[in-house]
PDB file of C-alpha atoms in Angstrom:
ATOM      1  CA  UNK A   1       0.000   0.000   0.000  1.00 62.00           C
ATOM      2  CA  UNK A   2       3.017   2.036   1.013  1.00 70.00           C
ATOM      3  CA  UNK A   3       4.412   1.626  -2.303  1.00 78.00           C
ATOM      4  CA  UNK A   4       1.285   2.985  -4.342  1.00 79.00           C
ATOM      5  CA  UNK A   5       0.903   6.029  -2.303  1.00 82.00           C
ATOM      6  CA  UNK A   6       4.829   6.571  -3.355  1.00 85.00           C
ATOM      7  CA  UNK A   7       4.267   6.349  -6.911  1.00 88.00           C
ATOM      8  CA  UNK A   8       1.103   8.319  -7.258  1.00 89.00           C
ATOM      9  CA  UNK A   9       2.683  11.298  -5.258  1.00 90.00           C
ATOM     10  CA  UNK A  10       5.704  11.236  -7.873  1.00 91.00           C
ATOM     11  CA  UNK A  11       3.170  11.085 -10.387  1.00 92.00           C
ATOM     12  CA  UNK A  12       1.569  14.346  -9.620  1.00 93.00           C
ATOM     13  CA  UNK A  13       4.916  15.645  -8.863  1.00 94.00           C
ATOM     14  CA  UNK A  14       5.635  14.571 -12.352  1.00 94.00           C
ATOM     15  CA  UNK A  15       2.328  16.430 -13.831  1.00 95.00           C
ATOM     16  CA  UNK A  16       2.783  19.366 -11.811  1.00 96.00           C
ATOM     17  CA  UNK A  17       6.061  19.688 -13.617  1.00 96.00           C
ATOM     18  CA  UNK A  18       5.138  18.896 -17.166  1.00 96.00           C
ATOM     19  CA  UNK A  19       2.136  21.269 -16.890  1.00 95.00           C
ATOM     20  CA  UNK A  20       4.666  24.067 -15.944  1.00 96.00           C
ATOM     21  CA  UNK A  21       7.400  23.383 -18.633  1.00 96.00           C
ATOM     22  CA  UNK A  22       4.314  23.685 -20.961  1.00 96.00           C
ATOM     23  CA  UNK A  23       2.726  26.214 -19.617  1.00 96.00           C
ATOM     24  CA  UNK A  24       6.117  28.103 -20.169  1.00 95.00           C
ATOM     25  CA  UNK A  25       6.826  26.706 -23.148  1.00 93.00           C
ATOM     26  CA  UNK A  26       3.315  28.663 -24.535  1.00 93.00           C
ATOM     27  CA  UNK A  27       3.968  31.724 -22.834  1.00 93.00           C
ATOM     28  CA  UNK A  28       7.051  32.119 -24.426  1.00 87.00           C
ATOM     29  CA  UNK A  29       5.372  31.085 -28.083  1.00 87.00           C
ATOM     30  CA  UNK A  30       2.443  33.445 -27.788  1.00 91.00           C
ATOM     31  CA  UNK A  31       4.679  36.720 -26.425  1.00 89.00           C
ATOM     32  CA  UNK A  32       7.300  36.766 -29.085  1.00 85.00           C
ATOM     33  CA  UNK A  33       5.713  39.678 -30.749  1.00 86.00           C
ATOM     34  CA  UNK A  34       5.697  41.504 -27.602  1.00 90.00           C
ATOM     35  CA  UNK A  35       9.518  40.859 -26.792  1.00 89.00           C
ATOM     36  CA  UNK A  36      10.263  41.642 -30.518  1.00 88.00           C
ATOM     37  CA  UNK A  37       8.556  44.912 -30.012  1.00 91.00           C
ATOM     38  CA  UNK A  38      10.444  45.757 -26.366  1.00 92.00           C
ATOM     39  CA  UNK A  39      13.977  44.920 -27.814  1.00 90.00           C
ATOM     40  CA  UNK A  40      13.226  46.861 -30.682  1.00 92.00           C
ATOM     41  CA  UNK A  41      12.549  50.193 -28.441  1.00 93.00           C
ATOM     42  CA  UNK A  42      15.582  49.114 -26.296  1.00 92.00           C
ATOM     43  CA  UNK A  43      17.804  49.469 -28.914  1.00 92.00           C
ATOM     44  CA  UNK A  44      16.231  52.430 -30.279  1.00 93.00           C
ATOM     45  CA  UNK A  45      17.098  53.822 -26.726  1.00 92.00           C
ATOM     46  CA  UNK A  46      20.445  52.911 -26.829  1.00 91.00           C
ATOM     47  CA  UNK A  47      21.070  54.208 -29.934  1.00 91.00           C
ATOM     48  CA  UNK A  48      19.373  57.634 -29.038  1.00 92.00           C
ATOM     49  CA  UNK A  49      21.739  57.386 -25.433  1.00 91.00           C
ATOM     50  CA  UNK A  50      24.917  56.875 -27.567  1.00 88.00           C
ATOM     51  CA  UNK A  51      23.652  60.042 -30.094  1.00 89.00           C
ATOM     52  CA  UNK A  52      23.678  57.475 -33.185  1.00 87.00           C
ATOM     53  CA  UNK A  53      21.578  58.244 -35.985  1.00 90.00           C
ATOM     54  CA  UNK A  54      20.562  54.674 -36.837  1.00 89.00           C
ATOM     55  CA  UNK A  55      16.849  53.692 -35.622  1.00 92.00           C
ATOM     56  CA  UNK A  56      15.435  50.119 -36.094  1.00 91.00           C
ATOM     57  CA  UNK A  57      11.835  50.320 -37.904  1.00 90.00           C
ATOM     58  CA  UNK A  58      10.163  47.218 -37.990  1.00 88.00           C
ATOM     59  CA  UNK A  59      10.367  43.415 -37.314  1.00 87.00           C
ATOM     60  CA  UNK A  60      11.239  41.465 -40.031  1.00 83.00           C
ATOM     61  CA  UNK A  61       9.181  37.731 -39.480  1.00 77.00           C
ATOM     62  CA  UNK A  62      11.230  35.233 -40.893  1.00 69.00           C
ATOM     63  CA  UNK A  63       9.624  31.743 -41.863  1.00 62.00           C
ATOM     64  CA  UNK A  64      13.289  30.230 -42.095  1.00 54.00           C
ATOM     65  CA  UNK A  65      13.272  26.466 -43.499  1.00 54.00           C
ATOM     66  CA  UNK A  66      17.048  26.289 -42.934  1.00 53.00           C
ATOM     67  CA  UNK A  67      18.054  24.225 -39.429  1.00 51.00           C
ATOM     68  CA  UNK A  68      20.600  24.433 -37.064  1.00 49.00           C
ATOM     69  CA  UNK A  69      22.268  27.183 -38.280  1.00 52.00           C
ATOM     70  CA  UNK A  70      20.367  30.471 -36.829  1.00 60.00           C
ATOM     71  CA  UNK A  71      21.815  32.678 -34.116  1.00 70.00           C
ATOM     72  CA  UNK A  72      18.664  32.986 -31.997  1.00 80.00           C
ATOM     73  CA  UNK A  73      17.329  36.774 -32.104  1.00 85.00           C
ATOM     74  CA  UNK A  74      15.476  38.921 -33.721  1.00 87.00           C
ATOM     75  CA  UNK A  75      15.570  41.096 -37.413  1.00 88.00           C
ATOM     76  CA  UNK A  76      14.913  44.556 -38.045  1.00 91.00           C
ATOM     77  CA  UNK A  77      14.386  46.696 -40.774  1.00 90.00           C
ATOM     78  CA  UNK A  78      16.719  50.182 -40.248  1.00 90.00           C
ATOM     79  CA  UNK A  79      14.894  53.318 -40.493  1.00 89.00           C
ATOM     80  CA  UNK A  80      16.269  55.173 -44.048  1.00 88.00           C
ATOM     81  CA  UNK A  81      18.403  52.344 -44.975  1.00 86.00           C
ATOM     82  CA  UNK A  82      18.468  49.598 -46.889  1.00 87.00           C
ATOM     83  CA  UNK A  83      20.312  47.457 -44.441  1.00 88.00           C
ATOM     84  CA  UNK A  84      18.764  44.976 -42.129  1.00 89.00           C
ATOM     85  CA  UNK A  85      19.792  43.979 -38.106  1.00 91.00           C
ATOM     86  CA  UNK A  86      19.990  41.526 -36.370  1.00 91.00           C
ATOM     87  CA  UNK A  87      19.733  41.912 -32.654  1.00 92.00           C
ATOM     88  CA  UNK A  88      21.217  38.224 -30.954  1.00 90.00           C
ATOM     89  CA  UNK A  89      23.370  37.587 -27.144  1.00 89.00           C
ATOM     90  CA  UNK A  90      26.759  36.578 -27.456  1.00 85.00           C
ATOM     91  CA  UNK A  91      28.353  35.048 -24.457  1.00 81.00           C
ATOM     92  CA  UNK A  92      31.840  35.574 -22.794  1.00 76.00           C
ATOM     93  CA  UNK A  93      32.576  34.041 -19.535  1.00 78.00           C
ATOM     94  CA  UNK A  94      29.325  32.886 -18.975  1.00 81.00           C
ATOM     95  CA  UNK A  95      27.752  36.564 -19.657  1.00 83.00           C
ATOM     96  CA  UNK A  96      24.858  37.458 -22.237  1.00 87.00           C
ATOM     97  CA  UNK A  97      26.553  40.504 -24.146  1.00 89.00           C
ATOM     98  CA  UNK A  98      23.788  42.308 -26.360  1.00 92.00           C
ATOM     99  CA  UNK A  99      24.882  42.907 -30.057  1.00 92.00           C
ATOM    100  CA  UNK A 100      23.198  43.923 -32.986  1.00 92.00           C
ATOM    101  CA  UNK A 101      24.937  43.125 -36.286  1.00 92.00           C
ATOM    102  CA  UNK A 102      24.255  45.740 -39.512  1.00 92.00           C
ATOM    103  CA  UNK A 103      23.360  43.453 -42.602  1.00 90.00           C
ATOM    104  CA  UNK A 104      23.734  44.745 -45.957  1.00 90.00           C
ATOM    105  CA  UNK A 105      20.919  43.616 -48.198  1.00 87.00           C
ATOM    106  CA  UNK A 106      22.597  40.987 -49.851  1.00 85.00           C
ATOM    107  CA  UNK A 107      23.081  38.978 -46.804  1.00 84.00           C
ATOM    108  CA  UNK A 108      26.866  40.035 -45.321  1.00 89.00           C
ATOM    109  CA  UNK A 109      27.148  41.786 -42.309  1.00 90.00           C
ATOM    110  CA  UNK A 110      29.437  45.301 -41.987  1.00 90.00           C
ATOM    111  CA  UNK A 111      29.195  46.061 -38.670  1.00 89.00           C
ATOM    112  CA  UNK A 112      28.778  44.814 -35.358  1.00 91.00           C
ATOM    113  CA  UNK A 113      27.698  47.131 -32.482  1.00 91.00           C
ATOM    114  CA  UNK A 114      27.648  46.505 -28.713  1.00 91.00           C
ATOM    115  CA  UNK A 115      24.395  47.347 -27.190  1.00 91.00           C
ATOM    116  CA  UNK A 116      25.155  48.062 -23.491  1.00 88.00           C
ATOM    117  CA  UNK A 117      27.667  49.647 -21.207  1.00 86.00           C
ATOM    118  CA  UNK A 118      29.258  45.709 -20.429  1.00 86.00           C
ATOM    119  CA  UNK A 119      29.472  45.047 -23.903  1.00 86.00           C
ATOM    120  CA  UNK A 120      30.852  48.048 -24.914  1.00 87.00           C
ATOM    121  CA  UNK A 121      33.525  47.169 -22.534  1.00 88.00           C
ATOM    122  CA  UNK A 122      34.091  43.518 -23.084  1.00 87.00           C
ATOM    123  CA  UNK A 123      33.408  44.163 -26.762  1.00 86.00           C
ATOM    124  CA  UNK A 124      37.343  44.548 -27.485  1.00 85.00           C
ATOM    125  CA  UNK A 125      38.518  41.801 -25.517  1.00 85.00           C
ATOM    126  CA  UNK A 126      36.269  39.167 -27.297  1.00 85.00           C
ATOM    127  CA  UNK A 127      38.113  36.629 -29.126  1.00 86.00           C
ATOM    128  CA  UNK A 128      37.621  37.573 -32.827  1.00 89.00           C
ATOM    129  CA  UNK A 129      36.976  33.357 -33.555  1.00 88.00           C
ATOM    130  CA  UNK A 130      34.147  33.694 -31.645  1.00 86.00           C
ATOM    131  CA  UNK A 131      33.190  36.846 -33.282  1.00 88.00           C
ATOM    132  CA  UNK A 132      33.688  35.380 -36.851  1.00 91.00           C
ATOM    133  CA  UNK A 133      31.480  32.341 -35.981  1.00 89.00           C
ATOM    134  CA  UNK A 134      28.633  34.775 -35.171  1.00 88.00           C
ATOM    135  CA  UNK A 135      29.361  36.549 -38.092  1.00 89.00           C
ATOM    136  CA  UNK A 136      29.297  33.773 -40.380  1.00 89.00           C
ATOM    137  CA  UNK A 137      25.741  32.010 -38.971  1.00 87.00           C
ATOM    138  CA  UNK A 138      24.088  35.208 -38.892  1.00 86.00           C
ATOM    139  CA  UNK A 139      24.928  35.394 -43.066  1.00 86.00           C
ATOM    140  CA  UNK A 140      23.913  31.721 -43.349  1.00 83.00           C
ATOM    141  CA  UNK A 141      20.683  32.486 -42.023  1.00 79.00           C
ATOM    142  CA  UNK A 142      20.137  36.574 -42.912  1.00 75.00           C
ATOM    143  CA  UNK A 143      17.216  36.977 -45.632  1.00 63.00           C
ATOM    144  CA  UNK A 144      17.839  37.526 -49.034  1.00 54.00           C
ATOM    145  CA  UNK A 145      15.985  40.639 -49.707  1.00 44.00           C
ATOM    146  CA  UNK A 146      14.493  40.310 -53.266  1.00 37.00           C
ATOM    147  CA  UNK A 147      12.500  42.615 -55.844  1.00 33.00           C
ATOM    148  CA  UNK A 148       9.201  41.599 -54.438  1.00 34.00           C
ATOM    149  CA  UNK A 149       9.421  41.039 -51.328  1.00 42.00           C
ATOM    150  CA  UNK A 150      11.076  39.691 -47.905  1.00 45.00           C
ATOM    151  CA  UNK A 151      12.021  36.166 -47.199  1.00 42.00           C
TER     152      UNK A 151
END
């Protein structure tokens, strides 16, 4: 009897915990709009802090087909430009580092810019490997901007 009572108290333990990670899980789903929208103000901040002239416009929603090889963030249209960014977290030591990498419209990127006072800071120090790897996944994955269209 002992026994039964044992497994059906790890069993809701077991529920309670799936229905959380999936509860999460659609949170997260359902609000990316919302966090797209936040970042892109935060940057817009930053940039108006630092007295840059570059503004991010809109979101760019990507339906990407291609696997494994996306940086996880978000694109942007720039404001007067023709160039694209892509806002993503680096990590050094164990620390997010917020940068935003300038991508020309046929898919390679010309700049990357720090987005805090940390990164700013660390930004130099960061191995340029590490850098280049970024560099290269977010051109494997940036859209190609055509005639018609985005994608």
């Amino acid at each position: 009897m002992k026994n039964y009572k044992d497994l059906k108290d790890k069993a809701i333990l077991l529920g309670w915990i799936a229905g959380l990670l999936l509860i999460t899980s659609l949170i997260w789903i359902i609000t990316q709009q919302v966090q797209s929208y936040y970042l892109l103000r935060s940057v817009n901040n930053v940039f108006i802090n630092n007295n840059d002239v570059r503004r991010l416009s809109a979101v760019i929603p990507l339906k990407s087909n291609k696997q494994g090889l996306n940086v996880k963030g978000f694109w942007y249209t720039m404001h007067n430009s023709t160039d694209n960014m892509f806002v993503f977290s680096a990590f050094n030591d164990g620390i997010m580092i917020p940068l935003g990498a300038v991508v020309t419209p046929d898919g390679k990127v010309s700049d990357l810019i720090p987005l805090s006072a940390h990164a700013v800071y660390v930004f130099d120090s960061l191995p340029k490997s590490i850098l280049q790897m970024y560099v290269s996944r977010i051109e494997a994955s940036a859209p190609v901007l055509q005639e018609g269209g985005r994608e």
